[in-house]
Tab-separated table of N, CA and C in Angstrom:
chain	number	residue	atom	x	y	z
U	1	MET	N	23.148	33.887	11.423
U	1	MET	CA	24.540	33.533	11.556
U	1	MET	C	25.331	34.337	10.525
U	2	ASP	N	26.491	34.738	10.915
U	2	ASP	CA	27.356	35.541	10.052
U	2	ASP	C	27.832	34.697	8.865
U	3	ILE	N	27.958	35.307	7.710
U	3	ILE	CA	28.371	34.599	6.501
U	3	ILE	C	29.770	34.024	6.643
U	4	THR	N	30.654	34.733	7.335
U	4	THR	CA	32.023	34.252	7.535
U	4	THR	C	32.022	32.959	8.343
U	5	THR	N	31.196	32.926	9.379
U	5	THR	CA	31.087	31.730	10.213
U	5	THR	C	30.523	30.570	9.401
U	6	THR	N	29.523	30.840	8.610
U	6	THR	CA	28.908	29.793	7.787
U	6	THR	C	29.921	29.220	6.796
U	7	LEU	N	30.663	30.109	6.132
U	7	LEU	CA	31.674	29.649	5.189
U	7	LEU	C	32.791	28.865	5.876
U	8	ALA	N	33.190	29.301	7.059
U	8	ALA	CA	34.236	28.601	7.805
U	8	ALA	C	33.766	27.202	8.192
U	9	ARG	N	32.515	27.086	8.625
U	9	ARG	CA	31.981	25.774	8.989
U	9	ARG	C	31.894	24.861	7.769
U	10	HIS	N	31.477	25.431	6.647
U	10	HIS	CA	31.378	24.651	5.416
U	10	HIS	C	32.763	24.174	4.965
U	11	HIS	N	33.738	25.065	5.048
U	11	HIS	CA	35.109	24.715	4.659
U	11	HIS	C	35.658	23.624	5.584
U	12	ALA	N	35.399	23.728	6.856
U	12	ALA	CA	35.863	22.717	7.810
U	12	ALA	C	35.230	21.360	7.503
U	13	ALA	N	33.954	21.364	7.143
U	13	ALA	CA	33.280	20.111	6.797
U	13	ALA	C	33.901	19.497	5.540
U	14	GLU	N	34.234	20.326	4.554
U	14	GLU	CA	34.883	19.829	3.344
U	14	GLU	C	36.250	19.224	3.666
U	15	LEU	N	36.997	19.880	4.528
U	15	LEU	CA	38.314	19.367	4.902
U	15	LEU	C	38.199	18.027	5.621
U	16	ARG	N	37.219	17.884	6.506
U	16	ARG	CA	37.006	16.616	7.199
U	16	ARG	C	36.651	15.518	6.208
U	17	THR	N	35.817	15.835	5.232
U	17	THR	CA	35.421	14.856	4.224
U	17	THR	C	36.623	14.420	3.384
U	18	GLU	N	37.433	15.367	2.964
U	18	GLU	CA	38.631	15.046	2.183
U	18	GLU	C	39.612	14.216	3.001
U	19	ALA	N	39.777	14.537	4.277
U	19	ALA	CA	40.687	13.782	5.136
U	19	ALA	C	40.199	12.347	5.306
U	20	ALA	N	38.909	12.171	5.477
U	20	ALA	CA	38.354	10.826	5.619
U	20	ALA	C	38.552	10.025	4.337
U	21	ALA	N	38.328	10.651	3.200
U	21	ALA	CA	38.525	9.971	1.924
U	21	ALA	C	39.991	9.592	1.737
U	22	HIS	N	40.889	10.465	2.145
U	22	HIS	CA	42.319	10.181	2.018
U	22	HIS	C	42.721	9.007	2.918
U	23	ARG	N	42.216	8.982	4.145
U	23	ARG	CA	42.529	7.878	5.052
U	23	ARG	C	42.042	6.561	4.481
U	24	LEU	N	40.841	6.546	3.928
U	24	LEU	CA	40.306	5.316	3.342
U	24	LEU	C	41.133	4.872	2.144
U	25	ALA	N	41.512	5.814	1.298
U	25	ALA	CA	42.297	5.474	0.108
U	25	ALA	C	43.689	4.984	0.499
U	26	ALA	N	44.294	5.609	1.478
U	26	ALA	CA	45.628	5.216	1.910
U	26	ALA	C	45.600	3.819	2.521
U	27	GLY	N	44.579	3.525	3.296
U	27	GLY	CA	44.454	2.193	3.890
U	27	GLY	C	44.254	1.127	2.844
U	28	THR	N	43.497	1.427	1.823
U	28	THR	CA	43.243	0.475	0.756
U	28	THR	C	44.513	0.219	-0.043
U	29	ALA	N	45.264	1.254	-0.335
U	29	ALA	CA	46.500	1.098	-1.094
U	29	ALA	C	47.497	0.257	-0.311
U	30	HIS	N	47.589	0.501	0.990
U	30	HIS	CA	48.526	-0.251	1.825
U	30	HIS	C	48.135	-1.725	1.854
U	31	ARG	N	46.846	-2.003	2.004
U	31	ARG	CA	46.392	-3.386	2.034
U	31	ARG	C	46.642	-4.074	0.703
U	32	ALA	N	46.431	-3.373	-0.396
U	32	ALA	CA	46.658	-3.962	-1.713
U	32	ALA	C	48.139	-4.282	-1.903
U	33	GLU	N	49.007	-3.393	-1.460
U	33	GLU	CA	50.447	-3.639	-1.569
U	33	GLU	C	50.856	-4.830	-0.708
U	34	LEU	N	50.333	-4.890	0.496
U	34	LEU	CA	50.647	-5.997	1.393
U	34	LEU	C	50.145	-7.313	0.804
U	35	ARG	N	48.945	-7.301	0.247
U	35	ARG	CA	48.372	-8.500	-0.367
U	35	ARG	C	49.230	-8.963	-1.544
U	36	ALA	N	49.719	-8.035	-2.346
U	36	ALA	CA	50.563	-8.391	-3.488
U	36	ALA	C	51.887	-8.986	-3.021
U	37	ARG	N	52.484	-8.404	-1.997
U	37	ARG	CA	53.755	-8.930	-1.487
U	37	ARG	C	53.575	-10.321	-0.885
U	38	LEU	N	52.489	-10.516	-0.158
U	38	LEU	CA	52.214	-11.818	0.437
U	38	LEU	C	51.973	-12.856	-0.657
U	39	GLY	N	51.220	-12.496	-1.675
U	39	GLY	CA	50.967	-13.409	-2.784
U	39	GLY	C	52.244	-13.806	-3.485
U	40	GLN	N	53.124	-12.851	-3.711
U	40	GLN	CA	54.398	-13.152	-4.368
U	40	GLN	C	55.236	-14.082	-3.512
U	41	ALA	N	55.244	-13.864	-2.201
U	41	ALA	CA	56.006	-14.734	-1.304
U	41	ALA	C	55.450	-16.155	-1.327
U	42	LEU	N	54.132	-16.288	-1.356
U	42	LEU	CA	53.526	-17.619	-1.410
U	42	LEU	C	53.856	-18.326	-2.722
U	43	ILE	N	53.881	-17.585	-3.808
U	43	ILE	CA	54.235	-18.174	-5.100
U	43	ILE	C	55.682	-18.662	-5.077
U	44	GLU	N	56.584	-17.883	-4.511
U	44	GLU	CA	57.992	-18.296	-4.434
U	44	GLU	C	58.148	-19.554	-3.591
U	45	VAL	N	57.480	-19.608	-2.458
U	45	VAL	CA	57.567	-20.793	-1.590
U	45	VAL	C	56.980	-22.005	-2.305
U	46	GLY	N	55.845	-21.827	-2.951
U	46	GLY	CA	55.231	-22.931	-3.681
U	46	GLY	C	56.118	-23.425	-4.805
U	47	SER	N	56.781	-22.517	-5.496
U	47	SER	CA	57.682	-22.915	-6.578
U	47	SER	C	58.853	-23.716	-6.045
U	48	ARG	N	59.367	-23.323	-4.900
U	48	ARG	CA	60.483	-24.069	-4.307
U	48	ARG	C	60.044	-25.461	-3.875
U	49	LEU	N	58.845	-25.568	-3.320
U	49	LEU	CA	58.361	-26.869	-2.874
U	49	LEU	C	58.032	-27.784	-4.052
U	50	ALA	N	57.569	-27.231	-5.146
U	50	ALA	CA	57.159	-28.032	-6.299
U	50	ALA	C	58.325	-28.413	-7.202
U	51	ALA	N	59.440	-27.729	-7.085
U	51	ALA	CA	60.590	-28.006	-7.949
U	51	ALA	C	61.169	-29.371	-7.600
U	52	PRO	N	61.553	-30.128	-8.622
U	52	PRO	CA	62.158	-31.447	-8.333
U	52	PRO	C	63.507	-31.262	-7.640
U	53	ARG	N	63.741	-32.135	-6.694
U	53	ARG	CA	65.006	-32.066	-5.966
U	53	ARG	C	66.093	-32.749	-6.800
U	54	PRO	N	67.279	-32.180	-6.788
U	54	PRO	CA	68.364	-32.829	-7.552
U	54	PRO	C	68.726	-34.166	-6.915
U	55	ALA	N	69.069	-35.125	-7.769
U	55	ALA	CA	69.454	-36.432	-7.276
U	55	ALA	C	70.778	-36.331	-6.531
U	56	ALA	N	70.898	-37.095	-5.468
U	56	ALA	CA	72.144	-37.102	-4.695
U	56	ALA	C	73.245	-37.773	-5.512
U	57	ALA	N	74.388	-37.194	-5.508
U	57	ALA	CA	75.523	-37.752	-6.252
U	57	ALA	C	76.018	-39.003	-5.543
U	58	VAL	N	76.124	-40.077	-6.292
U	58	VAL	CA	76.628	-41.334	-5.732
U	58	VAL	C	78.101	-41.469	-6.123
U	59	ALA	N	78.965	-41.659	-5.130
U	59	ALA	CA	80.400	-41.718	-5.408
U	59	ALA	C	80.874	-43.101	-5.657
């Protein structure tokens, strides 16, 4: 096999590997961000539910 062909195949394999690693990393980052936003929303809702309600003003 020609050296140029061998190098091209090797380079293509490296690019595929890097692309796969990037897709995995991007998916993980997105999930972590989504998890953090969801957690913050749950904390806010829980804080609102746990807060004492103000007494109704009696006239």
